[in-house]
């Protein structure tokens, strides 16, 4: 190495004397240093091969969902239905239901709230010989390459020797309640699972299609994971979009049932009164009959109004339902998609060459500064 540095120093002193660096001399210097450049390149390439061959195979499954928000033609059709059913004056045809922007869906899938619901779903994992939750897979069965464990080694050693670290025990088979929470809280295993699931899920929007890709170390697990994700996504989007309208519909439905019961009760009272006082001519009885009839008409009018509102809410819910149909079903992958051995080998080889050149120029600048300040 000293011989190469001495040769480089001569090149630097010559360049400083002439106050210019000749490209030809620089290329000759690079050629003279080719041995060390190649050594650096081979070292980087070897480290890359370690990464490639210690990484587990990954199988990618792709499915596509067709998004079709019920607006436009469908909205006009429902408006016509409202007119036919006598609800046109209630403004059904002009309902404009707010929808979730499709551009937000890929980000929504990676949100912690969504992934928390997903992590307790089960896929069949051949290595385990049984169906396991995604939480179990990430914390018990997922394999990582050599560098992953190398990077995490300091934190593992710290957790071992730190007396203040407390590990939270989690029953992976316990049933979890996925009700909505104002504040999300996760234990360490859940946080790790969410972080890893984000690396195994890719959702992109292409025109009216949602392209869903999932990765797992086994083909069947990958396909099942994709199907579960698609199903959960459709249900989750439906819940988000329809939550307010469905609550309004259920409220009106309850009030409508109560009004129906009151109509039946007042109708029964009126019928019993008429049967009990048939043939009796009395102004007092006539007044009481008119009062019961007025109560019946009032309750019936209220019930009829609520029935119209319930039908309005029902049509609004139908109009707001996000129609997501399966455009392409998940297929069982036949070959691993990762690691891409040939591509990564070329990348690491090129990267090694670049780092080798950077090593040369870094050494050149260092020696140039050293010589310059030595002669000052």
Coordinates of C-alpha atoms in Angstrom, one line a residue:
X1 CA 0.0 0.0 0.0
X2 CA 2.9 2.4 0.8
X3 CA 4.2 2.0 -2.8
X4 CA 0.8 3.1 -4.1
X5 CA 0.6 6.0 -1.7
X6 CA 4.1 7.1 -2.7
X7 CA 3.2 7.0 -6.3
X8 CA 0.1 9.1 -5.5
X9 CA 2.1 11.6 -3.6
X10 CA 4.4 12.1 -6.6
X11 CA 1.3 12.7 -8.8
X12 CA -0.1 15.2 -6.3
X13 CA 3.2 17.2 -6.0
X14 CA 3.5 17.3 -9.7
X15 CA -0.1 18.6 -10.0
X16 CA 0.5 21.2 -7.3
X17 CA 3.7 22.5 -9.0
X18 CA 1.9 22.8 -12.4
X19 CA -1.3 24.0 -10.6
X20 CA -3.4 21.7 -12.8
X21 CA -4.5 18.1 -12.9
X22 CA -4.1 16.4 -16.2
X23 CA -6.9 13.9 -17.0
X24 CA -4.4 11.6 -18.6
X25 CA -2.3 11.5 -15.4
X26 CA -5.4 11.1 -13.2
X27 CA -6.5 8.1 -15.3
X28 CA -3.0 6.6 -15.1
X29 CA -3.2 7.0 -11.3
X30 CA -6.6 5.2 -11.2
X31 CA -5.1 2.4 -13.2
X32 CA -2.2 2.2 -10.9
X33 CA -4.6 1.9 -8.0
X34 CA -6.8 -0.6 -9.8
X35 CA -5.7 -3.4 -7.4
X36 CA -7.1 -1.7 -4.3
X37 CA -10.2 -0.5 -6.2
X38 CA -10.9 -4.1 -7.2
X39 CA -10.3 -5.3 -3.7
X40 CA -12.9 -2.8 -2.4
X41 CA -15.3 -3.7 -5.1
X42 CA -15.0 -7.4 -4.4
X43 CA -15.4 -6.8 -0.7
X44 CA -18.7 -4.8 -1.3
X45 CA -19.8 -7.5 -3.7
X46 CA -19.1 -10.2 -1.2
X47 CA -21.0 -8.4 1.5
X48 CA -23.9 -8.1 -1.0
X49 CA -23.8 -11.8 -1.7
X50 CA -24.0 -12.4 2.1
X51 CA -27.1 -10.3 2.1
X52 CA -28.6 -12.1 -0.9
X53 CA -28.0 -15.6 0.3
X54 CA -29.0 -15.0 3.9
X55 CA -32.3 -13.4 2.9
X56 CA -35.3 -15.8 2.9
X57 CA -37.4 -16.3 -0.3
X58 CA -40.5 -14.1 -0.6
X59 CA -43.6 -14.9 -2.7
X60 CA -45.6 -12.0 -4.0
X61 CA -49.4 -12.2 -4.6
X62 CA -51.3 -9.6 -6.6
X63 CA -55.0 -8.9 -6.8
X64 CA -57.0 -6.1 -8.1
X65 CA -60.2 -4.4 -6.9
X66 CA -62.4 -2.3 -9.2
X67 CA -63.6 0.8 -7.4
X68 CA -66.9 2.3 -8.5
X69 CA -68.4 4.9 -6.2
X70 CA -72.2 5.0 -6.7
X71 CA -72.6 8.3 -8.4
X72 CA -73.3 9.7 -11.9
X73 CA -75.6 7.2 -13.6
X74 CA -76.4 5.3 -10.5
X75 CA -77.3 8.5 -8.6
X76 CA -79.7 9.4 -11.4
X77 CA -81.2 6.0 -11.3
X78 CA -81.8 6.2 -7.6
X79 CA -83.3 9.7 -8.1
X80 CA -85.8 8.2 -10.5
X81 CA -86.5 5.4 -8.0
X82 CA -87.2 8.1 -5.4
X83 CA -89.7 9.8 -7.8
X84 CA -91.5 6.6 -8.5
X85 CA -91.8 5.8 -4.8
X86 CA -93.2 9.2 -4.0
X87 CA -90.1 10.5 -2.3
X88 CA -88.9 12.8 -5.0
X89 CA -90.0 15.8 -3.0
X90 CA -87.7 14.8 -0.3
X91 CA -84.6 15.5 -2.5
X92 CA -83.4 11.9 -2.8
X93 CA -82.3 12.5 -6.4
X94 CA -80.1 15.4 -5.3
X95 CA -78.3 13.6 -2.5
X96 CA -74.6 14.2 -2.7
X97 CA -72.9 11.7 -0.4
X98 CA -69.3 12.5 0.5
X99 CA -66.9 9.7 -0.5
X100 CA -63.5 8.9 0.7
X101 CA -60.9 10.1 -1.9
X102 CA -59.5 7.0 -3.6
X103 CA -56.0 8.6 -3.5
X104 CA -56.0 8.2 0.3
X105 CA -56.7 4.5 0.3
X106 CA -53.0 3.4 -0.1
X107 CA -52.1 5.5 2.9
X108 CA -55.1 4.3 4.9
X109 CA -54.1 0.6 4.5
X110 CA -50.8 1.4 6.2
X111 CA -52.4 3.1 9.2
X112 CA -52.0 1.5 12.6
X113 CA -55.7 1.3 13.2
X114 CA -56.3 -0.7 10.1
X115 CA -53.3 -3.0 10.6
X116 CA -54.2 -3.6 14.2
X117 CA -57.5 -5.2 13.0
X118 CA -55.5 -7.2 10.4
X119 CA -52.7 -8.7 12.6
X120 CA -55.0 -11.2 14.4
X121 CA -56.2 -12.8 11.2
X122 CA -54.8 -16.3 10.5
X123 CA -52.9 -17.7 7.5
X124 CA -51.7 -21.3 7.0
X125 CA -47.9 -21.4 7.5
X126 CA -46.4 -24.7 6.4
X127 CA -43.4 -24.3 8.7
X128 CA -45.7 -24.1 11.7
X129 CA -47.9 -26.9 10.4
X130 CA -51.0 -24.9 11.3
X131 CA -52.8 -21.6 10.8
X132 CA -51.2 -18.8 12.8
X133 CA -52.0 -15.1 13.2
X134 CA -49.9 -12.5 11.5
X135 CA -48.8 -11.4 14.9
X136 CA -47.4 -14.9 15.6
X137 CA -45.7 -15.0 12.2
X138 CA -43.9 -11.8 12.7
X139 CA -42.8 -12.5 16.3
X140 CA -42.1 -16.2 16.1
X141 CA -41.5 -17.4 12.5
X142 CA -40.3 -14.5 10.4
X143 CA -36.7 -14.9 9.3
X144 CA -34.3 -12.1 8.5
X145 CA -31.0 -11.8 6.8
X146 CA -27.6 -11.5 8.6
X147 CA -27.4 -7.7 8.5
X148 CA -30.8 -7.4 10.1
X149 CA -29.6 -9.2 13.2
X150 CA -26.3 -7.4 13.1
X151 CA -28.0 -4.0 13.2
X152 CA -30.3 -5.1 16.0
X153 CA -27.5 -6.6 18.1
X154 CA -26.7 -3.5 20.2
X155 CA -30.4 -3.0 21.1
X156 CA -30.6 -6.7 22.0
X157 CA -27.5 -6.5 24.2
X158 CA -28.9 -3.4 25.8
X159 CA -32.2 -5.1 26.6
X160 CA -30.3 -8.1 28.1
X161 CA -28.1 -6.1 30.4
X162 CA -30.5 -3.3 31.2
X163 CA -32.2 -3.9 34.6
X164 CA -34.9 -1.3 33.8
X165 CA -36.2 -3.1 30.7
X166 CA -39.5 -4.8 31.3
X167 CA -40.9 -7.1 28.7
X168 CA -44.7 -7.3 28.3
X169 CA -46.1 -10.8 28.1
X170 CA -48.7 -11.1 25.4
X171 CA -51.0 -14.1 24.9
X172 CA -50.8 -14.5 21.1
X173 CA -53.9 -16.7 21.1
X174 CA -56.1 -14.4 23.2
X175 CA -59.2 -13.0 21.6
X176 CA -58.8 -9.3 20.9
X177 CA -61.5 -6.7 21.0
X178 CA -61.2 -4.5 17.9
X179 CA -63.7 -1.9 18.9
X180 CA -62.9 1.6 18.0
X181 CA -60.7 3.4 20.5
X182 CA -60.1 7.1 21.0
X183 CA -56.4 6.5 21.6
X184 CA -54.4 3.6 20.1
X185 CA -52.1 1.7 22.4
X186 CA -49.8 -1.1 21.3
X187 CA -47.5 -3.5 23.2
X188 CA -44.0 -4.1 21.8
X189 CA -45.0 -7.2 19.8
X190 CA -47.9 -5.4 18.2
X191 CA -45.7 -2.4 17.3
X192 CA -43.2 -4.8 15.7
X193 CA -45.9 -6.5 13.8
X194 CA -47.4 -3.3 12.4
X195 CA -43.9 -2.2 11.3
X196 CA -43.2 -5.5 9.5
X197 CA -46.7 -5.7 7.9
X198 CA -46.1 -2.3 6.3
X199 CA -43.1 -3.8 4.5
X200 CA -45.2 -6.7 3.3
X201 CA -48.1 -4.7 1.9
X202 CA -48.2 -2.5 -1.2
X203 CA -51.4 -0.9 -2.4
X204 CA -51.5 1.4 -5.5
X205 CA -54.3 3.1 -7.3
X206 CA -54.3 2.8 -11.1
X207 CA -57.3 4.6 -12.6
X208 CA -60.3 2.8 -11.1
X209 CA -58.3 -0.2 -9.9
X210 CA -56.7 -0.8 -6.6
X211 CA -53.7 -3.1 -7.1
X212 CA -53.0 -5.0 -3.9
X213 CA -49.7 -6.8 -3.4
X214 CA -48.6 -8.9 -0.4
X215 CA -45.4 -10.7 0.4
X216 CA -44.9 -13.8 2.5
X217 CA -42.2 -16.5 2.7
X218 CA -44.7 -19.2 1.5
X219 CA -47.0 -19.1 -1.5
X220 CA -50.2 -20.2 0.2
X221 CA -49.6 -17.8 3.1
X222 CA -49.1 -15.0 0.6
X223 CA -52.3 -15.7 -1.3
X224 CA -54.3 -16.0 1.9
X225 CA -52.8 -12.8 3.2
X226 CA -53.8 -11.0 0.0
X227 CA -57.4 -12.3 0.2
X228 CA -57.7 -11.3 3.8
X229 CA -56.4 -7.8 3.1
X230 CA -58.8 -7.3 0.2
X231 CA -61.7 -8.5 2.3
X232 CA -60.8 -6.3 5.2
X233 CA -60.2 -3.3 3.0
X234 CA -63.6 -3.5 1.4
X235 CA -65.3 -3.9 4.8
X236 CA -63.2 -1.1 6.3
X237 CA -63.9 1.4 3.5
X238 CA -67.6 0.6 3.6
X239 CA -67.7 1.2 7.3
X240 CA -65.9 4.6 7.0
X241 CA -68.1 5.8 4.2
X242 CA -71.4 4.5 5.5
X243 CA -70.9 4.9 9.3
X244 CA -72.8 8.2 9.6
X245 CA -75.5 7.3 7.1
X246 CA -76.1 3.8 8.7
X247 CA -76.4 5.3 12.2
X248 CA -78.9 7.8 10.8
X249 CA -80.9 5.0 9.2
X250 CA -80.9 2.9 12.3
X251 CA -82.1 5.8 14.4
X252 CA -84.9 6.6 12.0
X253 CA -85.8 2.9 11.9
X254 CA -86.1 2.7 15.7
X255 CA -88.3 5.8 15.7
X256 CA -90.4 4.4 12.9
X257 CA -91.0 1.1 14.8
X258 CA -92.0 3.1 17.9
X259 CA -94.4 5.2 15.8
X260 CA -95.8 2.0 14.3
X261 CA -96.5 0.6 17.7
X262 CA -98.2 3.8 18.8
X263 CA -100.4 3.7 15.6
X264 CA -101.5 0.2 16.4
X265 CA -102.2 1.0 20.0
X266 CA -104.3 4.1 19.1
X267 CA -106.1 2.2 16.4
X268 CA -106.9 -0.6 18.8
X269 CA -108.2 2.0 21.4
X270 CA -110.4 3.5 18.7
X271 CA -111.8 0.2 17.5
X272 CA -112.5 -1.0 21.1
X273 CA -114.3 2.3 21.9
X274 CA -116.5 2.0 18.8
X275 CA -117.3 -1.6 19.6
X276 CA -118.2 -0.8 23.2
X277 CA -120.4 2.2 22.3
X278 CA -122.1 0.9 19.1
X279 CA -125.8 2.2 18.8
X280 CA -125.4 4.7 21.7
X281 CA -126.2 8.3 20.6
X282 CA -124.3 10.6 22.9
X283 CA -122.5 13.9 22.2
X284 CA -120.0 13.1 24.9
X285 CA -119.2 9.8 23.3
X286 CA -119.0 11.4 19.9
X287 CA -116.4 13.9 21.3
X288 CA -114.4 11.1 22.8
X289 CA -114.5 9.2 19.4
X290 CA -113.3 12.3 17.6
X291 CA -110.4 12.7 20.1
X292 CA -109.3 9.1 19.6
X293 CA -109.6 9.5 15.8
X294 CA -107.5 12.6 16.0
X295 CA -104.9 10.8 18.0
X296 CA -104.9 8.0 15.5
X297 CA -104.6 10.4 12.5
X298 CA -101.7 12.2 14.3
X299 CA -99.8 9.0 15.1
X300 CA -100.4 7.7 11.6
X301 CA -99.2 10.9 10.0
X302 CA -96.0 10.8 12.1
X303 CA -95.5 7.1 11.2
X304 CA -96.0 7.8 7.5
X305 CA -93.5 10.7 7.7
X306 CA -90.9 8.5 9.5
X307 CA -91.5 5.7 7.0
X308 CA -90.7 8.1 4.1
X309 CA -87.6 9.3 6.0
X310 CA -86.5 5.7 6.5
X311 CA -86.9 5.0 2.8
X312 CA -84.9 8.1 2.1
X313 CA -82.1 7.0 4.4
X314 CA -82.2 3.5 3.0
X315 CA -81.7 4.9 -0.6
X316 CA -79.0 7.2 0.6
X317 CA -77.1 4.3 2.2
X318 CA -77.4 2.3 -1.0
X319 CA -76.2 5.4 -3.0
X320 CA -73.2 5.8 -0.8
X321 CA -72.1 2.1 -0.7
X322 CA -68.7 1.9 -2.3
X323 CA -69.0 -0.8 -5.0
X324 CA -65.7 -2.6 -5.0
X325 CA -65.7 -5.8 -7.0
X326 CA -62.9 -8.3 -7.5
X327 CA -61.3 -7.5 -10.8
X328 CA -58.4 -10.0 -10.4
X329 CA -58.5 -12.7 -7.7
X330 CA -55.3 -13.5 -5.8
X331 CA -53.4 -16.3 -7.5
X332 CA -51.1 -18.8 -5.8
X333 CA -47.5 -17.7 -6.7
X334 CA -45.4 -20.4 -8.2
X335 CA -41.9 -18.9 -7.9
X336 CA -40.3 -16.5 -5.4
X337 CA -40.2 -12.9 -6.3
X338 CA -37.4 -12.0 -3.8
X339 CA -34.5 -12.0 -3.5
X340 CA -33.7 -11.1 -7.1
X341 CA -30.3 -12.8 -7.2
X342 CA -29.1 -11.7 -10.7
X343 CA -30.3 -8.1 -10.4
X344 CA -29.0 -7.6 -6.9
X345 CA -25.7 -9.2 -7.9
X346 CA -25.3 -6.7 -10.7
X347 CA -26.3 -3.8 -8.4
X348 CA -23.8 -4.8 -5.7
X349 CA -21.1 -5.3 -8.3
X350 CA -21.7 -1.8 -9.7
X351 CA -22.0 -0.4 -6.2
X352 CA -18.7 -2.0 -5.3
X353 CA -17.0 -0.3 -8.3
X354 CA -18.4 3.1 -7.3
X355 CA -17.3 2.7 -3.7
X356 CA -13.8 1.6 -4.9
X357 CA -13.5 4.8 -7.0
X358 CA -14.8 6.8 -4.1
X359 CA -12.1 5.2 -1.9
X360 CA -9.5 6.2 -4.4
X361 CA -10.7 9.8 -4.7
X362 CA -11.1 10.1 -0.9
X363 CA -7.6 8.9 -0.4
X364 CA -6.4 11.3 -3.1
X365 CA -8.1 14.3 -1.4
X366 CA -6.7 13.3 2.0
X367 CA -3.2 13.0 0.7
X368 CA -3.5 16.3 -1.2
X369 CA -4.6 18.1 1.9
X370 CA -1.8 16.5 3.9
X371 CA 0.9 17.5 1.4
X372 CA -0.5 21.0 1.0
X373 CA -0.6 21.8 4.7
X374 CA 2.8 20.1 5.2
X375 CA 4.4 22.5 2.7
X376 CA 2.7 25.6 4.1

